[in-house]
Short mmCIF file of C-alpha atoms in Angstrom, two decimals:
data_model
loop_
_atom_site.label_atom_id
_atom_site.label_comp_id
_atom_site.label_asym_id
_atom_site.label_seq_id
_atom_site.Cartn_x
_atom_site.Cartn_y
_atom_site.Cartn_z
CA TYR A 1 -19.43 -16.53 -19.28
CA CYS A 2 -16.93 -19.29 -20.35
CA MET A 3 -17.00 -21.04 -16.60
CA GLN A 4 -17.59 -20.62 -13.21
CA LYS A 5 -14.38 -22.49 -11.80
CA ARG A 6 -11.61 -20.31 -10.12
CA LEU A 7 -8.13 -21.01 -10.24
CA LYS A 8 -6.05 -20.39 -6.97
CA ALA A 9 -3.89 -17.30 -7.39
CA THR A 10 -0.33 -17.82 -6.05
CA LYS A 11 1.23 -15.25 -3.75
CA LYS A 12 4.95 -14.85 -2.57
CA GLY A 13 7.12 -12.38 -0.98
CA THR A 14 10.79 -11.07 -0.25
CA LYS A 15 11.01 -9.26 3.19
CA THR A 16 12.69 -6.28 3.50
CA ALA A 17 15.44 -5.30 5.59
CA LYS A 18 13.81 -2.57 7.13
CA GLY A 19 10.10 -2.05 5.58
CA PRO A 20 7.28 -4.21 4.52
CA VAL A 21 7.46 -7.31 2.34
CA ILE A 22 7.66 -6.60 -1.67
CA ALA A 23 4.96 -8.98 -2.87
CA VAL A 24 5.57 -10.81 -6.52
CA ASP A 25 2.88 -12.63 -7.47
CA GLY A 26 2.31 -15.04 -10.64
CA ARG A 27 5.08 -14.30 -13.07
CA ASP A 28 5.74 -11.04 -11.83
CA THR A 29 9.56 -9.74 -11.10
CA LEU A 30 11.07 -8.29 -8.19
CA ALA A 31 12.05 -5.41 -10.10
CA ASN A 32 8.56 -4.91 -11.42
CA ALA A 33 7.33 -4.69 -7.64
CA ILE A 34 10.31 -2.51 -6.57
CA ARG A 35 9.10 0.20 -9.63
CA ARG A 36 5.70 -0.14 -8.36
CA ARG A 37 6.71 0.86 -4.47
CA LEU A 38 9.09 3.55 -5.91
CA ALA A 39 6.41 5.03 -8.57
CA ASP A 40 3.68 5.14 -5.79
CA GLN A 41 6.30 6.98 -3.47
CA ILE A 42 7.27 9.32 -6.37
CA LEU A 43 3.28 10.29 -7.23
CA ASN A 44 2.90 10.66 -3.48
CA GLY A 45 5.37 13.25 -2.94
CA ASP A 46 7.53 11.18 -0.55
CA PHE A 47 10.83 12.42 -2.13
CA ALA A 48 11.79 16.00 -2.53
CA PRO A 49 11.60 17.26 -6.14
CA GLU A 50 15.23 16.85 -7.95
CA SER A 51 16.22 14.15 -5.13
CA ARG A 52 18.41 11.19 -6.03
CA LEU A 53 17.93 8.13 -5.42
CA ASP A 54 20.84 5.68 -4.68
CA GLU A 55 21.02 2.17 -5.60
CA ASN A 56 22.64 0.88 -2.40
CA GLU A 57 20.66 2.91 -0.21
CA LEU A 58 17.57 1.15 -2.10
CA ALA A 59 18.67 -1.88 -1.95
CA ASN A 60 19.35 -1.83 1.84
CA GLN A 61 15.90 -0.49 2.38
CA PHE A 62 14.23 -3.27 0.35
CA GLY A 63 16.63 -6.15 1.39
CA VAL A 64 17.56 -7.06 -2.07
CA SER A 65 20.59 -6.71 -4.19
CA ARG A 66 21.54 -3.78 -6.55
CA THR A 67 20.10 -5.97 -9.79
CA PRO A 68 16.70 -5.52 -9.20
CA VAL A 69 16.65 -2.02 -7.78
CA ARG A 70 18.98 -1.09 -10.90
CA GLU A 71 16.34 -2.58 -13.29
CA ALA A 72 13.17 -0.84 -11.31
CA LEU A 73 15.23 2.36 -11.78
CA ARG A 74 15.71 1.48 -15.62
CA GLN A 75 11.91 0.92 -16.09
CA LEU A 76 11.23 4.34 -13.94
CA ASP A 77 13.56 6.38 -16.08
CA THR A 78 11.44 4.77 -19.35
CA ALA A 79 8.28 6.01 -17.59
CA GLY A 80 9.73 9.42 -17.20
CA LEU A 81 9.70 9.50 -13.53
CA VAL A 82 13.04 9.46 -12.99
CA GLU A 83 16.15 10.48 -14.98
CA LEU A 84 19.48 8.19 -14.85
CA ARG A 85 22.72 9.87 -14.93
CA PRO A 86 26.03 7.82 -15.84
CA ARG A 87 27.89 7.40 -12.26
CA ARG A 88 25.51 9.73 -10.59
CA GLY A 89 22.46 7.55 -10.18
CA ALA A 90 18.78 8.73 -10.77
CA LYS A 91 17.17 11.82 -9.99
CA ILE A 92 13.65 12.52 -9.97
CA VAL A 93 12.09 14.64 -12.62
CA PRO A 94 8.84 16.58 -13.03
CA ILE A 95 6.14 14.43 -14.56
CA ASP A 96 5.65 15.24 -18.15
CA LYS A 97 1.82 15.49 -18.97
CA GLU A 98 2.53 15.26 -22.70
CA ARG A 99 4.63 12.10 -22.56
CA ILE A 100 1.73 10.15 -20.37
CA SER A 101 -0.57 11.33 -22.95
CA TYR A 102 1.38 9.87 -25.86
CA ALA A 103 2.41 6.65 -23.86
CA PHE A 104 -1.32 6.17 -23.11
CA GLU A 105 -2.27 6.80 -26.84
CA ALA A 106 -0.07 4.13 -27.94
CA ALA A 107 -0.98 1.71 -25.07
CA ALA A 108 -4.69 2.15 -26.49
CA GLU A 109 -3.65 1.05 -30.04
CA LEU A 110 -1.57 -1.79 -28.96
CA GLU A 111 -3.63 -3.12 -26.44
CA ALA A 112 -6.29 -3.06 -28.52
CA LEU A 113 -4.35 -5.46 -30.86
CA THR A 114 -3.89 -7.77 -28.68
CA ALA A 115 -7.99 -7.90 -27.75
CA TYR A 116 -8.55 -8.30 -31.53
CA TRP A 117 -6.25 -11.42 -31.70
CA ALA A 118 -7.15 -12.76 -28.49
CA ALA A 119 -10.73 -12.93 -29.51
CA SER A 120 -9.55 -14.93 -32.89
CA ARG A 121 -7.22 -17.14 -31.11
CA ALA A 122 -7.83 -17.90 -27.66
CA THR A 123 -8.31 -21.44 -26.57
CA LEU A 124 -11.33 -22.47 -24.30
CA ILE A 125 -8.90 -22.90 -21.19
CA GLU A 126 -7.53 -19.65 -21.77
CA LYS A 127 -11.03 -18.14 -21.85
CA LYS A 128 -11.69 -20.10 -18.72
CA GLN A 129 -8.28 -18.53 -17.21
CA LEU A 130 -9.40 -15.05 -18.36
CA GLU A 131 -12.78 -15.50 -17.07
CA THR A 132 -10.95 -16.45 -13.43
CA LEU A 133 -9.21 -13.24 -13.67
CA TYR A 134 -12.35 -11.23 -14.13
CA LEU A 135 -13.83 -12.91 -11.10
CA GLU A 136 -10.94 -12.03 -9.18
CA GLY A 137 -11.49 -8.36 -9.99
CA ASP A 138 -15.28 -9.02 -8.73
CA LYS A 139 -13.91 -10.07 -5.28
CA ALA A 140 -11.64 -6.98 -5.18
CA LEU A 141 -14.83 -4.75 -6.11
CA VAL A 142 -16.95 -6.35 -3.37
CA SER A 143 -14.38 -5.91 -0.67
CA ASP A 144 -13.34 -2.40 -2.01
CA ASP A 145 -9.69 -3.39 -2.08
CA SER A 146 -8.04 -1.15 -4.61
CA GLU A 147 -4.46 -3.25 -4.50
CA LEU A 148 -6.16 -6.44 -4.92
CA PHE A 149 -7.97 -5.10 -7.99
CA ALA A 150 -4.73 -3.41 -9.46
CA LYS A 151 -3.17 -6.79 -9.21
CA ALA A 152 -6.46 -8.58 -10.66
CA ASN A 153 -5.98 -5.83 -13.73
CA ARG A 154 -2.25 -6.58 -14.47
CA ARG A 155 -3.21 -10.09 -14.52
CA PHE A 156 -5.94 -9.99 -16.73
CA HIS A 157 -4.26 -7.48 -19.12
CA HIS A 158 -1.18 -9.97 -19.13
CA MET A 159 -3.16 -12.86 -19.94
CA ILE A 160 -4.90 -11.04 -22.72
CA SER A 161 -1.63 -10.50 -24.35
CA GLN A 162 -0.51 -14.08 -24.07
CA CYS A 163 -3.87 -15.10 -25.77
CA ALA A 164 -3.04 -12.99 -28.66
CA ARG A 165 -0.48 -15.57 -29.18
CA ASN A 166 2.13 -12.70 -30.99
CA PRO A 167 5.46 -12.31 -28.95
CA VAL A 168 6.26 -9.26 -30.98
CA LEU A 169 3.14 -7.87 -29.99
CA ALA A 170 3.14 -8.77 -26.51
CA SER A 171 6.93 -7.55 -25.93
CA SER A 172 5.87 -4.35 -27.37
CA VAL A 173 2.34 -3.79 -24.95
CA ALA A 174 4.73 -5.03 -21.88
CA ALA A 175 7.07 -2.07 -22.67
CA VAL A 176 4.49 0.53 -23.06
CA ARG A 177 2.73 -0.60 -20.01
CA ILE A 178 6.30 0.20 -18.03
CA GLN A 179 4.97 3.81 -19.10
CA THR A 180 1.67 3.92 -18.24
CA ALA A 181 1.62 1.88 -15.08
CA PRO A 182 2.83 4.30 -12.87
CA PHE A 183 -0.26 6.58 -13.39
CA GLN A 184 -3.12 3.92 -13.48
CA LYS A 185 -3.69 3.97 -9.96
CA ALA A 186 -5.96 7.01 -10.78
CA GLN A 187 -8.54 4.41 -11.78
CA PHE A 188 -8.80 2.59 -8.59
CA ALA A 189 -8.73 5.78 -6.42
CA ARG A 190 -12.26 5.24 -5.65
CA LYS A 191 -14.70 2.16 -5.47
CA GLU A 192 -17.04 3.87 -8.41
CA LYS A 193 -14.04 3.73 -10.73
CA ILE A 194 -13.10 0.14 -9.90
CA SER A 195 -16.78 -0.72 -10.83
CA ALA A 196 -16.56 1.46 -13.90
CA SER A 197 -13.37 -0.38 -14.75
CA GLN A 198 -14.80 -3.92 -14.02
CA LYS A 199 -17.72 -3.16 -16.30
CA GLU A 200 -15.24 -2.50 -19.03
CA HIS A 201 -13.24 -5.65 -18.70
CA GLU A 202 -16.70 -7.55 -18.66
CA GLN A 203 -17.28 -6.04 -21.92
CA ILE A 204 -13.66 -7.05 -23.19
CA LEU A 205 -14.20 -10.49 -21.76
CA THR A 206 -17.67 -11.13 -23.25
CA ALA A 207 -16.32 -9.98 -26.84
CA ILE A 208 -13.22 -12.52 -26.32
CA CYS A 209 -15.47 -15.38 -25.35
CA PHE A 210 -17.91 -14.96 -28.12
CA GLN A 211 -14.92 -14.82 -30.71
CA ASP A 212 -15.91 -11.37 -31.89
CA PRO A 213 -12.47 -9.37 -32.69
CA GLU A 214 -13.76 -6.21 -33.87
CA ALA A 215 -15.86 -5.59 -30.44
CA ALA A 216 -13.03 -6.82 -28.36
CA ARG A 217 -10.68 -4.51 -30.14
CA GLN A 218 -12.91 -1.41 -29.72
CA PHE A 219 -13.97 -2.05 -26.05
CA MET A 220 -10.16 -2.40 -25.08
CA LYS A 221 -9.12 0.84 -26.94
CA GLU A 222 -12.29 2.65 -25.10
CA HIS A 223 -11.08 1.07 -21.96
CA ILE A 224 -7.44 2.11 -22.05
CA LEU A 225 -8.32 5.53 -23.28
CA ARG A 226 -10.62 5.90 -20.53
CA ALA A 227 -7.91 5.11 -18.07
CA SER A 228 -5.47 8.02 -19.71
CA LEU A 229 -8.40 10.53 -19.26
CA LEU A 230 -8.43 9.26 -15.44
CA ALA A 231 -4.64 9.68 -15.14
CA LEU A 232 -4.48 12.91 -16.24
CA GLU A 233 -7.41 14.42 -14.44
CA GLU A 234 -5.88 13.01 -11.27
CA ASP A 235 -2.37 14.41 -12.29
CA ASN A 236 -4.38 17.75 -12.33
#
């Protein structure tokens, strides 16, 4: 691989008024962290069907202002987990499996393009950084830590988007990730699934490091499509 050096991942958190810490790492945002927490709660059935999510109540629960909560709810609306209604807040809606399938289909094509261009454009330093993120995934696999692997996975894919050096493409990928992210935890439900995902990351990393755009594109597309199958399988 590109190198064996490791970069220290930064970690910070925002304390909530009534609950645990909302962790925000790297270039992530508080809204994203809240969105992930709420998505997990919705998919785990912690809220009753059709129940309403109130901005003020959630802001008090997380110990934050309404701004990141409002953005988190907007993202959940984009993902199809809630419906935003003018002056009536957000309402939890039934999962639309067909919509999930379409979102992953789009994600597979877009992320494959980022891998293609990353293999063509990534600098040596960026390849070293990408390998470091891959190695963070290895740590999570050894410790069987699904949360840590999910974080390493997000950073790995984000880094590939940056290496592609196409801000329009990166923006499109970020938008579709909001729609697929709530359903990707199915990938990391068991250690063998984390291991399979990490092996696919190894294939993508190798193709990028050896400047093989077509292989990188194909490996990434297969990686995302496999994630979609797991997501729909888990939902069943």
